[in-house]
Coordinates of C-alpha atoms in Angstrom, one line a residue:
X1029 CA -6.9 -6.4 -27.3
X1030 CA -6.0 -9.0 -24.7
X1031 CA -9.2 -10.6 -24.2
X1032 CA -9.0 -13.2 -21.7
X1033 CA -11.1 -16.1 -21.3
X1034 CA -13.4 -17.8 -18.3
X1035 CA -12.1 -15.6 -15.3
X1036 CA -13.5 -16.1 -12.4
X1037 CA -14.9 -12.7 -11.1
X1038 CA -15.9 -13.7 -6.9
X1039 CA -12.6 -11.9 -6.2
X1040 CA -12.7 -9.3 -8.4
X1041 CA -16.6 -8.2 -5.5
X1042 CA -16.5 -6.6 -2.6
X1043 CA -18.9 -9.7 -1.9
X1044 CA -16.7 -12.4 -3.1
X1045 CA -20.0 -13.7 -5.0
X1046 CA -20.0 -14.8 -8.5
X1047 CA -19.3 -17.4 -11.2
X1048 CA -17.0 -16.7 -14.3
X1049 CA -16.9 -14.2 -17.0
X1050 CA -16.9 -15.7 -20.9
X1051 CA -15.0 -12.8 -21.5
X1052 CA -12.8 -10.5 -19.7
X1053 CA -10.4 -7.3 -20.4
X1054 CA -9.0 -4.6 -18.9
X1055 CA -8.7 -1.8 -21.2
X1056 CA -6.1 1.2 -21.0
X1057 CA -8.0 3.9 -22.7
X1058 CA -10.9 4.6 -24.4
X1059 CA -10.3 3.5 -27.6
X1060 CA -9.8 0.4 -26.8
X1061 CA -12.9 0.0 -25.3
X1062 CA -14.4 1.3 -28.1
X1063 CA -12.4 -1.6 -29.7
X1064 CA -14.1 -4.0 -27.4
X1065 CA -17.6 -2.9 -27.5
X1066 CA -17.4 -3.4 -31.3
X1067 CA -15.9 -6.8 -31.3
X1068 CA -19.0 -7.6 -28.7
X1069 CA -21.5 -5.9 -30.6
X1070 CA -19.9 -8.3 -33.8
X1071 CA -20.3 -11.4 -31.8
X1072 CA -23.4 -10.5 -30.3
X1073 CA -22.3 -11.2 -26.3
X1074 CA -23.7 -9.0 -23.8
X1075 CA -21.5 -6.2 -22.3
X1076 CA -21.4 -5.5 -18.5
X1077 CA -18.5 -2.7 -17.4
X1078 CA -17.1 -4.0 -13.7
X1079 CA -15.6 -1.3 -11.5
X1080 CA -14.5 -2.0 -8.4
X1081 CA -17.6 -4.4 -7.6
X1082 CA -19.4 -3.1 -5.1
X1083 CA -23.2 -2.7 -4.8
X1084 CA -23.6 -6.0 -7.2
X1085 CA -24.7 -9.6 -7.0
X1086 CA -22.7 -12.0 -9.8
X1087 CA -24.3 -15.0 -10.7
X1088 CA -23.0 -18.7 -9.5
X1089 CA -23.0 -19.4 -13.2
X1090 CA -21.2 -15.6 -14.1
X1091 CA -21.8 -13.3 -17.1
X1092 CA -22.2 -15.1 -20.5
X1093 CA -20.8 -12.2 -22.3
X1094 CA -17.7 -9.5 -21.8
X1095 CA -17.2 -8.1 -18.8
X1096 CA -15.0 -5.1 -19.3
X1097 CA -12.7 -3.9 -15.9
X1098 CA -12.3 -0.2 -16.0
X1099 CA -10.4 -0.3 -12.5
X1100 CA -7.3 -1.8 -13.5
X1101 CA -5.6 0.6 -16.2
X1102 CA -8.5 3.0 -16.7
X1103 CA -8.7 5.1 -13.6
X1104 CA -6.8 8.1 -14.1
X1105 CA -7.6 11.0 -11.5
X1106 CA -6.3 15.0 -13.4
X1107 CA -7.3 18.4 -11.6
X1108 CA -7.2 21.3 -13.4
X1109 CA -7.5 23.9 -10.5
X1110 CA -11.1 23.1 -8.7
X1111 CA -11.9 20.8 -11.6
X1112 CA -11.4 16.6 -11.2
X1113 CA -11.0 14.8 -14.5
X1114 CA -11.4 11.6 -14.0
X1115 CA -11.7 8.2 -15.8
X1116 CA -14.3 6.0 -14.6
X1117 CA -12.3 3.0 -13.2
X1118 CA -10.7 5.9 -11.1
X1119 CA -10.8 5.1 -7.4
X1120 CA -13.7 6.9 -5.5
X1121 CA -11.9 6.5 -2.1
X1122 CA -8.1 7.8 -3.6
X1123 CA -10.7 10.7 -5.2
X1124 CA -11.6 12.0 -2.3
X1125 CA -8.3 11.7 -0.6
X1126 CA -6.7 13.7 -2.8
X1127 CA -9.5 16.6 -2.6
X1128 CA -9.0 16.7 0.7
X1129 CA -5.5 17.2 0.0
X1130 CA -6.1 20.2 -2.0
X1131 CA -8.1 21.9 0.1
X1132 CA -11.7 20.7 -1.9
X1133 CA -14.6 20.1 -0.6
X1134 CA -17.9 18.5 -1.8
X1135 CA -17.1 15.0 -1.8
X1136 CA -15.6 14.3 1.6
X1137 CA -18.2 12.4 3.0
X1138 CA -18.0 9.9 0.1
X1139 CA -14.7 8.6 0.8
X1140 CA -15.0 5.6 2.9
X1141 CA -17.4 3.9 -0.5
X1142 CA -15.6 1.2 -1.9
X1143 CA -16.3 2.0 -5.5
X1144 CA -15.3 3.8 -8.7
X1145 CA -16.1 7.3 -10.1
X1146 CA -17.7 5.5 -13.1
X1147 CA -20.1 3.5 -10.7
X1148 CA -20.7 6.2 -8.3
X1149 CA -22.1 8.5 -10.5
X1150 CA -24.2 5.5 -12.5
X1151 CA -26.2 4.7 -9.0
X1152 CA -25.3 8.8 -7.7
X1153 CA -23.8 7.1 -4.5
X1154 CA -24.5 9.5 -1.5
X1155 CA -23.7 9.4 2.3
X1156 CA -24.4 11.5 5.5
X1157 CA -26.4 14.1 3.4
X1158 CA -23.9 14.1 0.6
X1159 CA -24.0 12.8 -2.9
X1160 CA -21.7 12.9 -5.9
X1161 CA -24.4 14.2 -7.8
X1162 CA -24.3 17.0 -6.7
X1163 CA -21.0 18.0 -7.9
X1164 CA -21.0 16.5 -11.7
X1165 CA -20.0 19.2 -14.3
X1166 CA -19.9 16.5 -17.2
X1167 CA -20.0 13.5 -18.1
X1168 CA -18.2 11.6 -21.2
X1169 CA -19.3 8.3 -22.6
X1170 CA -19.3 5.6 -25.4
X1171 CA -22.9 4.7 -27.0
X1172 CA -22.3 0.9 -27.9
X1173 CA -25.0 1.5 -30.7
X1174 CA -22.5 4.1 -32.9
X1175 CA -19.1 3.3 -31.0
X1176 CA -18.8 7.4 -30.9
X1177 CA -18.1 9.6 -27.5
X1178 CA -20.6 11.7 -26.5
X1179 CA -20.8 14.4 -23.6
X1180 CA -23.0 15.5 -21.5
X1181 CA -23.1 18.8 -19.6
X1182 CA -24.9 19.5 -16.5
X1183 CA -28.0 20.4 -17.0
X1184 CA -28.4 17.5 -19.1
X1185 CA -27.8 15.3 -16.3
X1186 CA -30.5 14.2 -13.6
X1187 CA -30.0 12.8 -10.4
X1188 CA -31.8 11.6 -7.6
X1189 CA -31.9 9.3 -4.8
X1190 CA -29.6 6.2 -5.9
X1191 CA -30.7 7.3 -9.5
X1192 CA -29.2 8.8 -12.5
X1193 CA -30.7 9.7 -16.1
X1194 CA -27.5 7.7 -17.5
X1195 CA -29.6 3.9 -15.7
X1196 CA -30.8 1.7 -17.8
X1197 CA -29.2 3.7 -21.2
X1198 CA -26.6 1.2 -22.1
X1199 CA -24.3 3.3 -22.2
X1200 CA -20.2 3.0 -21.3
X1201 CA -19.0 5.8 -19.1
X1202 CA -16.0 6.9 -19.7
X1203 CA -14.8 10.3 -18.2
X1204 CA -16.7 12.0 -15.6
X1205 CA -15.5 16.2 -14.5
X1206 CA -16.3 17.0 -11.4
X1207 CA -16.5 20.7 -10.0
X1208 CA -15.7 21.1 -6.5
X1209 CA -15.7 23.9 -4.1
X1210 CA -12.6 25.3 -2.3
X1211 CA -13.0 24.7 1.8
X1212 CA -10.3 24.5 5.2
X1213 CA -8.7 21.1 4.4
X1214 CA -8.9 20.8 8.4
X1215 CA -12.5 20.9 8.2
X1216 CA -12.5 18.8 5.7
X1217 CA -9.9 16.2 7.3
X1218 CA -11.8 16.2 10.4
X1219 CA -15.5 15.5 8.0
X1220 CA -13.9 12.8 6.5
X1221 CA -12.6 11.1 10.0
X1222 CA -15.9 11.6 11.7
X1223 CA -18.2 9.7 8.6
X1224 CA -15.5 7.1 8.5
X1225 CA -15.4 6.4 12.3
X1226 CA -19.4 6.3 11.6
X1227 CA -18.6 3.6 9.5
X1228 CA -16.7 1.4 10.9
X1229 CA -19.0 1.6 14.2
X1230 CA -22.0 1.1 12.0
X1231 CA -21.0 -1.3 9.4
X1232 CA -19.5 -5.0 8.9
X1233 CA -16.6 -4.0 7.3
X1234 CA -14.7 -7.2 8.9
X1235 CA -16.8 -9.5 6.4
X1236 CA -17.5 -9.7 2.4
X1237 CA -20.8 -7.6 1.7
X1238 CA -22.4 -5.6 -1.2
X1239 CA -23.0 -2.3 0.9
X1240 CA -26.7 -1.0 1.1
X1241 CA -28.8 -4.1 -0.3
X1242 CA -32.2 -1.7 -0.4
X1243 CA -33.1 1.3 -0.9
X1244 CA -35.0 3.3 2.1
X1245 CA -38.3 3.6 1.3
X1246 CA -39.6 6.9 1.4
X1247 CA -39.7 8.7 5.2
X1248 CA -39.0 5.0 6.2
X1249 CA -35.2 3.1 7.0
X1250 CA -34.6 0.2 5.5
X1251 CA -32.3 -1.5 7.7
X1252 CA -34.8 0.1 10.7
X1253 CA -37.9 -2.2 9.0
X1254 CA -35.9 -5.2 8.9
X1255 CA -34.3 -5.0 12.2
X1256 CA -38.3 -4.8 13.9
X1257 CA -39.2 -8.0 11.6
X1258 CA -36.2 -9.5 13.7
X1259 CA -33.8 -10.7 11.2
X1260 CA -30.5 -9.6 12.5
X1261 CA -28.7 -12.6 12.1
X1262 CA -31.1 -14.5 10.1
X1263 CA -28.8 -17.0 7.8
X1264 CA -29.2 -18.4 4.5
X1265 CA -26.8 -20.8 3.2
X1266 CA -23.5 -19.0 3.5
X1267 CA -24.7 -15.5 3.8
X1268 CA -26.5 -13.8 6.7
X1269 CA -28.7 -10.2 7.7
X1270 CA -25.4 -8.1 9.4
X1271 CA -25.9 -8.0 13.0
X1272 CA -24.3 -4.6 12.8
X1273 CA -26.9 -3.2 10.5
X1274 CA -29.3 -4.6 9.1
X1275 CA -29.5 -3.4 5.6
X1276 CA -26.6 -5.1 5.0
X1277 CA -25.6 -8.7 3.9
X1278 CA -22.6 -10.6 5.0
X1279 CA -20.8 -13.1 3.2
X1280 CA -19.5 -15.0 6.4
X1281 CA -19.4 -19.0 5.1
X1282 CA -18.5 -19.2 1.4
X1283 CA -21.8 -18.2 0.4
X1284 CA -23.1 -18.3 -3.3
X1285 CA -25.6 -16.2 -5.2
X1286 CA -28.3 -17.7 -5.0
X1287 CA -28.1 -17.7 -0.8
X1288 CA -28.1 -14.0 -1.4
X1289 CA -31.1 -14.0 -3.5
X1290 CA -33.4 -16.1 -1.7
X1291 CA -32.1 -14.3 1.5
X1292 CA -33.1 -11.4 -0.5
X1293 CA -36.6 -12.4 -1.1
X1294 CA -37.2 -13.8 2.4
X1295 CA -36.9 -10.2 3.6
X1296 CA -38.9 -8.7 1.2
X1297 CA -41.8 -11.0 2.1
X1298 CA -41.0 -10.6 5.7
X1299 CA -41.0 -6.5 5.8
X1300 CA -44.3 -6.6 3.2
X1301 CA -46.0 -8.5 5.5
X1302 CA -45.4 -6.7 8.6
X1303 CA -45.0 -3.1 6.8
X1304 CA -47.1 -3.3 3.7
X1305 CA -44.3 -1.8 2.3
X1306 CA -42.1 -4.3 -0.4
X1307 CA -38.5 -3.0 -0.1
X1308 CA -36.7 -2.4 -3.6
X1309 CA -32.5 -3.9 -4.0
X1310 CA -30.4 -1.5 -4.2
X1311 CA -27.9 -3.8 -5.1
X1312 CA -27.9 -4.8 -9.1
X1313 CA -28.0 -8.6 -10.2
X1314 CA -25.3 -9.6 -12.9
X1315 CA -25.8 -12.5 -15.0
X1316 CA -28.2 -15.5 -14.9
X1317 CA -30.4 -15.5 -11.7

């Protein structure tokens, strides 16, 4: 394996956020990853599996360990009539494109997320009503504990909002089947313009950000509860509160990490004291904070 070392991973985030990785490949197949989870678990380093690099938060110092790209080679998209195999580095957004192209609908909401198969289903990335979820037949993965590929069929499988059994498991996803339904690719054209105008009228996309940074408490809005404790706009170091939406941080001066997490914090304190309600990131923190 071509294990590279001390590459710097800012560029590699929709955030463009983050120190170097120790480590760094880009496997081809699942063997090979299998490869490089053994040669980790050997040298005892820390694994983290980078998709597309959304939704995250790199450290300034980076990941002391291997970091492990699925997007580059491993992110091949197969459909075997209403059935999409795909491997977890596969694009999310070229997923749903080509759906929609067949006439298959259940995911068409999804496809202005930046992120990867792989990631989605990790985090069970939803929009406008519609989550990924929803539509998982299986999933296929390596346990870094045995090096051996395991499966896991449906009803084996929980998800929930920006939650899925596989969090927190350790585990190295690589193959996920989705089952989708058959639907008037019009329909589904048009669905997939409307949530994507939505977007762009509703989100920064003209700036570096993480998406979502919190999760919406329950019956509440995130981005609503920070907007009335009147930080659109606030800055912190290089990064601000989106005055678009405010559930959303911008990356708008060369900001670093750590602007992010105290900007973080600041608005947790801000909404608990005015709410009573603490909101919880979304967003997951890689490396040393």
């Amino acid at each position: 394996m071509n294990i590279k070392h001390n590459i710097e991973l800012a560029e590699k985030t929709t955030l463009k956020i983050g120190g170097p990785a120790r480590y760094y490949a880009e496997p081809g197949n699942a063997e090979e990853i299998k490869h490089l989870l053994g040669w980790a678990n050997e040298n005892s380093l820390p694994v983290f599996m980078l998709g597309r690099g959304s939704n995250i938060v790199i450290s300034d110092q980076g990941f002391s360990g291997l970091v492990i790209s699925s997007r580059a080679a491993f992110n091949k998209i197969e459909w075997k009539g209403q059935q999409a195999l795909c491997e977890s580095g596969a694009s999310l957004p070229a997923l749903v494109s080509q759906a929609i192209e067949k006439g298959l609908g259940g995911i068409e909401k999804l496809g202005g997320i930046p992120g990867t198969v792989g990631g989605a289903l990790i985090m069970n990335a939803a929009a406008f009503g519609q989550e990924i979820g929803s539509v998982v037949e299986s999933v296929s993965y390596i346990d870094p504990a045995d090096l051996k590929t395991k499966t896991l069929l449906g009803p084996a499988l929980q998800f929930g909002y920006r939650w899925s059994s596989l969090q927190g498991r350790n585990v190295c996803v690589t193959a996920v089947t989705l089952r989708l339904r058959p639907e008037n690719p019009a329909s589904l054209k048009e669905t997939y313009r409307h949530c994507n105008t939505q977007r762009k009228q509703k989100l920064p996309l003209d700036l570096p950000n993480c998406g979502s940074v919190f999760k919406n408490p329950t019956g509440q809005s995130a981005g609503a509860l920070i907007e009335q404790c009147g930080l659109k706009g606030y800055e912190c170091g290089g990064v601000r509160v989106s005055e678009k939406h405010a559930n959303v941080i911008v990356n708008f001066n060369s900001g670093n990490a750590e602007d992010v997490r105290k900007l973080i914090g600041y608005i947790q304190k801000k909404v608990s004291d005015k709410f009573g309600i603490m909101p919880e990131p979304e967003v997951v923190f890689v490396g040393d904070f």
